[in-house]
Short mmCIF file of C-alpha atoms in Angstrom, two decimals:
data_model
loop_
_atom_site.label_atom_id
_atom_site.label_comp_id
_atom_site.label_asym_id
_atom_site.label_seq_id
_atom_site.Cartn_x
_atom_site.Cartn_y
_atom_site.Cartn_z
CA MET X 980 1.30 46.48 -24.61
CA THR X 981 -1.13 45.71 -21.81
CA ARG X 982 -0.08 43.53 -18.87
CA PHE X 983 -2.47 40.79 -20.06
CA LEU X 984 -0.98 40.72 -23.58
CA ALA X 985 2.55 40.76 -22.20
CA CYS X 986 1.81 37.74 -20.03
CA LEU X 987 0.18 35.96 -22.95
CA ALA X 988 3.19 36.63 -25.15
CA ALA X 989 5.58 35.41 -22.48
CA ALA X 990 3.63 32.20 -22.08
CA ALA X 991 3.74 31.61 -25.82
CA VAL X 992 7.52 32.13 -25.88
CA LEU X 993 8.03 29.65 -23.04
CA ALA X 994 5.87 27.03 -24.74
CA GLY X 995 7.67 27.56 -28.02
CA CYS X 996 11.04 27.08 -26.36
CA GLY X 997 9.92 23.82 -24.80
CA LEU X 998 10.25 25.13 -21.25
CA ALA X 999 6.73 24.03 -20.36
CA ALA X 1000 7.47 20.35 -20.94
CA THR X 1001 6.38 19.24 -17.47
CA PRO X 1002 2.60 18.83 -17.47
CA GLU X 1003 0.58 20.72 -14.92
CA LYS X 1004 -0.46 18.45 -12.06
CA SER X 1005 -4.13 18.12 -11.20
CA ASP X 1006 -5.63 17.96 -7.74
CA ALA X 1007 -7.63 15.03 -9.08
CA ALA X 1008 -4.51 13.06 -9.97
CA VAL X 1009 -3.59 9.78 -8.27
CA LEU X 1010 -0.95 10.09 -5.55
CA VAL X 1011 1.87 7.54 -5.85
CA GLY X 1012 3.69 6.12 -2.84
CA ILE X 1013 6.04 3.25 -2.06
CA GLY X 1014 5.66 0.39 0.40
CA GLU X 1015 9.03 -0.50 1.93
CA GLN X 1016 10.23 -1.81 5.29
CA ASP X 1017 13.84 -0.59 4.95
CA ALA X 1018 14.54 3.02 5.96
CA ALA X 1019 17.54 3.06 3.59
CA MET X 1020 15.08 3.82 0.79
CA PHE X 1021 14.76 7.44 1.91
CA THR X 1022 18.44 8.17 1.22
CA ASP X 1023 18.75 6.02 -1.91
CA PRO X 1024 20.03 8.22 -4.79
CA LEU X 1025 17.38 6.68 -7.04
CA PHE X 1026 14.54 7.52 -4.65
CA THR X 1027 15.09 11.26 -4.22
CA PRO X 1028 14.70 12.27 -7.92
CA LEU X 1029 11.24 10.67 -8.07
CA GLY X 1030 9.89 13.21 -5.59
CA ILE X 1031 7.63 10.63 -3.91
CA LYS X 1032 6.14 11.96 -0.66
CA ASN X 1033 4.10 8.98 0.58
CA ALA X 1034 5.31 5.62 1.90
CA ARG X 1035 3.81 2.60 3.63
CA TYR X 1036 5.13 0.47 6.51
CA PHE X 1037 3.49 -2.47 8.30
CA PRO X 1038 4.51 -3.17 11.91
CA SER X 1039 2.95 -5.63 14.37
CA TRP X 1040 -0.36 -4.41 15.76
CA ASN X 1041 1.22 -4.11 19.23
CA VAL X 1042 4.50 -2.58 18.06
CA ALA X 1043 4.42 -0.01 20.88
CA PHE X 1044 5.06 -2.83 23.36
CA LYS X 1045 7.89 -4.46 21.39
CA GLN X 1046 11.20 -2.74 22.04
CA GLU X 1047 13.13 -4.04 19.04
CA GLU X 1048 10.29 -3.53 16.57
CA ALA X 1049 9.56 -0.08 17.98
CA GLY X 1050 13.19 0.81 17.32
CA TRP X 1051 12.89 -0.29 13.71
CA LEU X 1052 9.76 1.84 13.32
CA ASP X 1053 11.51 4.83 14.93
CA GLN X 1054 14.33 4.50 12.42
CA TRP X 1055 11.93 4.24 9.48
CA LEU X 1056 9.84 7.21 10.62
CA ASP X 1057 12.96 9.31 11.20
CA GLY X 1058 13.98 8.61 7.61
CA ALA X 1059 10.50 9.49 6.33
CA ARG X 1060 10.46 12.79 8.26
CA ALA X 1061 13.90 13.75 6.99
CA ALA X 1062 12.79 13.07 3.41
CA GLY X 1063 9.48 14.93 3.82
CA VAL X 1064 7.51 11.72 3.31
CA THR X 1065 4.09 11.10 4.87
CA PRO X 1066 3.78 7.58 6.34
CA LEU X 1067 0.88 5.20 6.00
CA ILE X 1068 1.06 2.70 8.86
CA SER X 1069 -0.73 -0.60 8.23
CA PHE X 1070 -0.90 -2.78 11.33
CA ASN X 1071 -0.07 -6.42 10.77
CA VAL X 1072 -0.14 -9.77 12.52
CA ASN X 1073 2.57 -10.24 15.18
CA LEU X 1074 6.05 -10.84 13.82
CA GLY X 1075 6.70 -14.58 14.02
CA SER X 1076 3.08 -15.63 13.50
CA ARG X 1077 2.38 -18.59 11.22
CA CYS X 1078 -1.27 -18.04 10.28
CA PRO X 1079 -3.33 -20.00 9.47
CA ASN X 1080 -1.24 -22.34 11.65
CA ARG X 1081 -0.25 -21.52 15.20
CA PRO X 1082 0.81 -19.08 16.50
CA CYS X 1083 -1.90 -16.84 15.05
CA LYS X 1084 -3.19 -14.40 17.64
CA LEU X 1085 -6.23 -12.24 16.96
CA PRO X 1086 -6.31 -9.46 19.55
CA THR X 1087 -9.44 -8.70 21.50
CA VAL X 1088 -10.97 -5.25 21.08
CA SER X 1089 -9.61 -4.33 24.51
CA GLN X 1090 -6.08 -5.52 23.70
CA TYR X 1091 -6.05 -3.69 20.39
CA THR X 1092 -7.40 -0.51 22.02
CA THR X 1093 -4.61 -0.54 24.62
CA ALA X 1094 -1.99 -1.15 21.93
CA PHE X 1095 -3.32 1.56 19.62
CA LYS X 1096 -3.49 4.15 22.40
CA ALA X 1097 0.14 3.35 23.22
CA PHE X 1098 1.01 3.76 19.54
CA ARG X 1099 -0.69 7.16 19.41
CA ALA X 1100 1.08 8.31 22.56
CA ARG X 1101 4.51 7.44 21.13
CA TRP X 1102 4.00 8.32 17.47
CA HIS X 1103 1.36 11.03 17.68
CA ASP X 1104 2.43 12.65 14.39
CA VAL X 1105 1.40 9.56 12.39
CA THR X 1106 -2.09 10.32 11.11
CA VAL X 1107 -2.61 8.01 8.11
CA ILE X 1108 -3.59 4.57 9.42
CA SER X 1109 -4.75 1.21 8.14
CA PRO X 1110 -6.05 -0.82 11.11
CA TRP X 1111 -5.11 -4.21 9.62
CA ASN X 1112 -3.05 -5.35 6.63
CA GLU X 1113 -4.59 -7.77 4.07
CA ALA X 1114 -7.39 -8.50 6.52
CA ASN X 1115 -9.21 -11.04 4.31
CA HIS X 1116 -6.12 -13.15 3.59
CA ARG X 1117 -5.54 -16.56 5.20
CA SER X 1118 -2.18 -15.35 6.52
CA GLN X 1119 -4.03 -12.99 8.89
CA PRO X 1120 -6.05 -13.83 12.03
CA THR X 1121 -8.84 -11.58 10.71
CA PHE X 1122 -9.33 -13.95 7.76
CA LYS X 1123 -12.33 -15.67 9.34
CA ASN X 1124 -13.43 -12.75 11.51
CA PRO X 1125 -14.37 -9.69 9.43
CA LYS X 1126 -16.56 -8.48 12.29
CA ARG X 1127 -13.50 -8.21 14.55
CA ALA X 1128 -11.62 -6.40 11.79
CA ALA X 1129 -14.45 -3.86 11.66
CA GLN X 1130 -14.34 -3.47 15.43
CA LEU X 1131 -10.61 -2.73 15.22
CA TYR X 1132 -11.30 -0.10 12.56
CA ASN X 1133 -13.86 1.44 14.92
CA VAL X 1134 -11.18 1.59 17.64
CA VAL X 1135 -8.86 3.55 15.36
CA ARG X 1136 -11.68 5.82 14.24
CA LYS X 1137 -12.60 6.63 17.84
CA ASN X 1138 -9.06 7.17 19.09
CA CYS X 1139 -7.54 8.94 16.10
CA VAL X 1140 -9.74 12.00 15.56
CA GLY X 1141 -8.68 13.91 12.47
CA CYS X 1142 -6.71 10.97 11.08
CA THR X 1143 -7.04 9.55 7.57
CA ILE X 1144 -8.13 5.93 8.02
CA VAL X 1145 -8.23 3.10 5.49
CA ALA X 1146 -11.23 1.16 6.79
CA ALA X 1147 -10.49 -2.29 5.35
CA ASP X 1148 -7.25 -3.17 3.60
CA VAL X 1149 -8.09 -6.26 1.50
CA ILE X 1150 -6.47 -8.40 -1.16
CA ASP X 1151 -8.29 -9.45 -4.32
CA GLU X 1152 -8.99 -13.03 -3.19
CA VAL X 1153 -12.20 -14.83 -4.12
CA ASN X 1154 -13.63 -14.23 -0.61
CA MET X 1155 -13.31 -10.44 -0.85
CA GLU X 1156 -16.97 -9.52 -1.40
CA ARG X 1157 -18.27 -11.99 1.20
CA TRP X 1158 -15.75 -10.76 3.74
CA LEU X 1159 -16.58 -7.10 3.10
CA LYS X 1160 -20.32 -7.72 3.36
CA VAL X 1161 -19.85 -8.80 6.98
CA PHE X 1162 -17.29 -6.07 7.69
CA LYS X 1163 -19.64 -3.29 6.55
CA LYS X 1164 -22.36 -4.35 9.00
CA THR X 1165 -20.16 -3.33 11.96
CA ALA X 1166 -17.82 -0.64 10.56
CA LYS X 1167 -18.89 2.93 11.36
CA ARG X 1168 -19.07 5.20 8.31
CA PRO X 1169 -16.04 3.94 6.37
CA ARG X 1170 -14.86 6.37 3.69
CA ILE X 1171 -11.60 4.91 2.33
CA TRP X 1172 -10.93 1.33 1.26
CA GLY X 1173 -7.58 -0.32 0.56
CA LEU X 1174 -6.90 -2.96 -2.08
CA HIS X 1175 -3.96 -5.18 -2.98
CA ASN X 1176 -4.74 -5.93 -6.62
CA TYR X 1177 -1.92 -8.31 -7.55
CA ARG X 1178 -4.25 -10.59 -9.51
CA ASP X 1179 -5.14 -7.75 -11.85
CA THR X 1180 -1.63 -6.40 -12.27
CA ASN X 1181 0.17 -9.76 -12.49
CA LYS X 1182 -1.88 -11.89 -14.84
CA ARG X 1183 -1.49 -15.65 -14.66
CA LYS X 1184 -3.21 -18.44 -16.60
CA GLY X 1185 -6.26 -19.78 -14.81
CA GLN X 1186 -6.36 -16.94 -12.29
CA ARG X 1187 -9.54 -14.99 -11.60
CA LEU X 1188 -9.13 -11.34 -12.58
CA GLY X 1189 -11.13 -8.18 -12.06
CA GLY X 1190 -10.43 -7.57 -8.37
CA THR X 1191 -10.14 -3.82 -8.87
CA LYS X 1192 -13.51 -3.57 -10.60
CA ARG X 1193 -15.04 -5.95 -8.06
CA LEU X 1194 -14.00 -3.81 -5.09
CA LEU X 1195 -15.20 -0.61 -6.74
CA LYS X 1196 -18.59 -2.25 -7.17
CA ALA X 1197 -18.68 -3.63 -3.62
CA VAL X 1198 -17.95 -0.40 -1.72
CA LYS X 1199 -18.63 3.32 -1.82
CA GLY X 1200 -16.03 6.04 -1.38
CA GLN X 1201 -12.35 6.37 -2.19
CA VAL X 1202 -10.19 3.38 -3.01
CA TRP X 1203 -6.44 3.29 -2.42
CA LEU X 1204 -4.29 0.61 -4.01
CA THR X 1205 -2.36 0.17 -0.76
CA GLU X 1206 -0.16 -2.59 -2.16
CA THR X 1207 0.33 -3.14 -5.86
CA GLY X 1208 3.00 -3.51 -8.51
CA GLY X 1209 4.87 -5.99 -10.66
CA ILE X 1210 6.18 -9.24 -9.21
CA VAL X 1211 9.68 -10.22 -10.31
CA LYS X 1212 9.64 -13.56 -8.47
CA PHE X 1213 7.24 -15.35 -6.14
CA VAL X 1214 7.75 -18.77 -4.53
CA LEU X 1215 5.02 -20.03 -2.19
CA PRO X 1216 5.92 -21.27 1.33
CA ASN X 1217 5.42 -24.87 0.11
CA GLY X 1218 8.13 -24.33 -2.51
CA HIS X 1219 5.83 -24.01 -5.52
CA THR X 1220 6.96 -21.26 -7.90
CA LEU X 1221 4.05 -19.00 -8.78
CA PHE X 1222 6.13 -16.53 -10.81
CA ARG X 1223 9.57 -17.35 -12.18
CA ARG X 1224 12.07 -14.51 -12.07
CA SER X 1225 11.36 -12.00 -14.84
CA GLU X 1226 12.01 -8.27 -14.71
CA SER X 1227 10.33 -7.86 -18.08
CA ARG X 1228 7.08 -9.43 -16.89
CA ALA X 1229 7.20 -7.30 -13.72
CA ASN X 1230 7.58 -4.18 -15.85
CA THR X 1231 4.53 -5.15 -17.93
CA ALA X 1232 2.59 -5.61 -14.69
CA THR X 1233 3.73 -2.18 -13.48
CA LYS X 1234 2.42 -0.61 -16.67
CA ARG X 1235 -0.86 -2.46 -16.16
CA MET X 1236 -1.03 -1.08 -12.59
CA PHE X 1237 -0.84 2.49 -13.85
CA ALA X 1238 -3.36 1.80 -16.62
CA LEU X 1239 -5.88 0.44 -14.09
CA ALA X 1240 -5.41 3.40 -11.75
CA LYS X 1241 -5.85 5.81 -14.64
CA ARG X 1242 -8.99 4.05 -15.87
CA TYR X 1243 -10.64 4.29 -12.45
CA ARG X 1244 -9.07 7.55 -11.26
CA SER X 1245 -12.46 9.02 -10.34
CA ARG X 1246 -12.43 6.57 -7.41
CA ILE X 1247 -8.80 5.47 -7.03
CA LYS X 1248 -6.94 8.31 -5.33
CA ARG X 1249 -3.67 6.69 -4.23
CA LEU X 1250 -1.45 3.76 -5.05
CA TYR X 1251 1.46 2.39 -3.06
CA ILE X 1252 3.91 0.33 -5.10
CA TYR X 1253 5.36 -2.65 -3.26
CA HIS X 1254 8.28 -2.53 -2.94
CA TRP X 1255 11.43 -0.46 -3.36
CA LYS X 1256 14.41 -2.82 -3.33
CA GLN X 1257 15.17 -6.53 -3.63
CA SER X 1258 15.98 -7.52 -0.05
CA SER X 1259 18.14 -10.60 -0.63
CA ALA X 1260 19.43 -12.87 -3.36
CA ASP X 1261 17.16 -15.78 -2.39
CA ASN X 1262 14.00 -14.11 -1.08
CA ARG X 1263 10.72 -15.87 -1.97
CA PHE X 1264 8.88 -12.66 -2.90
CA ASP X 1265 10.59 -9.97 -4.94
CA ALA X 1266 8.80 -7.01 -6.50
CA GLY X 1267 11.53 -4.41 -6.01
CA LEU X 1268 11.95 -1.50 -8.39
CA VAL X 1269 15.67 -1.64 -7.56
CA ARG X 1270 17.99 -4.65 -7.63
CA LEU X 1271 20.02 -5.87 -4.67
CA ASP X 1272 23.13 -4.13 -6.08
CA GLY X 1273 21.29 -0.78 -6.15
CA SER X 1274 20.73 -0.61 -9.91
CA ALA X 1275 17.35 0.30 -11.37
CA ARG X 1276 15.10 -2.31 -12.95
CA PRO X 1277 12.93 -1.55 -16.01
CA ALA X 1278 9.89 -0.98 -13.77
CA TYR X 1279 11.71 1.89 -12.05
CA PHE X 1280 11.87 3.81 -15.32
CA THR X 1281 8.20 3.09 -15.98
CA VAL X 1282 7.37 4.64 -12.59
CA ARG X 1283 9.58 7.64 -13.31
CA ASN X 1284 7.94 8.18 -16.69
CA GLN X 1285 4.41 7.95 -15.27
CA LEU X 1286 5.24 10.48 -12.58
CA ASN X 1287 5.97 12.96 -15.37
CA THR X 1288 2.38 12.72 -16.64
CA SER X 1289 -0.60 14.75 -15.45
CA THR X 1290 -2.41 11.67 -14.10
CA PHE X 1291 0.02 10.77 -11.31
CA ASN X 1292 1.49 12.90 -8.54
CA PRO X 1293 4.60 11.82 -6.61
#
């Protein structure tokens, strides 16, 4: 028997025995990551079996100058390195800000440049960056200043040669296209765009949908779903309940998230599920795949099942 026929026969035997059950992964598949602020995720016994190698964290934009916050980031990055996980750092408004009320500080280009250079000096191995989190949302000082957001992206682009940069990280609000139109006039050759598509994944009566499709139409290049997933519970700051607690509804939303990413996989190349674990018993926003007691919610098993398909890579 020739070597070719022997190999062919062996492959047939393996397939017949069911040993080829895991589908071959494609380079064109969507990479799946997790957004989580707690470094304990990396050693969680439920996290390791998923094989996820990308995670997202959002510190203050000037974290390099904040001793306590810098320590938290050090701890999180140490956990990511130990687990072989590549971090995506999305800079955020200062901790303690109350945008759109005061305090709500929008850094100047000079201030942001100084802070980012300090970040690079301390955490030089971090090379996947989003210059500002949810930049078109009213909770951010960039909400009414897309030009400044573009200038901050340009700062990162200039001072992070060889880095992978998410140009604008937006949420699917009604102002998204208008905001991006101004942003694009100043941003230098953006190639990757970030989207938080909660409206599409978590359907609600009377809510405008189609944010994913809208962004794909508004920009060119890759799109990453930098924050997405199923909401278990969401109470607004004014006390109004937007989503009553429901793990079943959150699981349906998680399935919808994967379906959207699969439908547009020619453009959508990554998704970061937010978030890993319920942080407290009375938190206003809960989208954790894992309950406070460490047990898995239904959405966790949906994620695990999808990672066993050829469309999604951990």
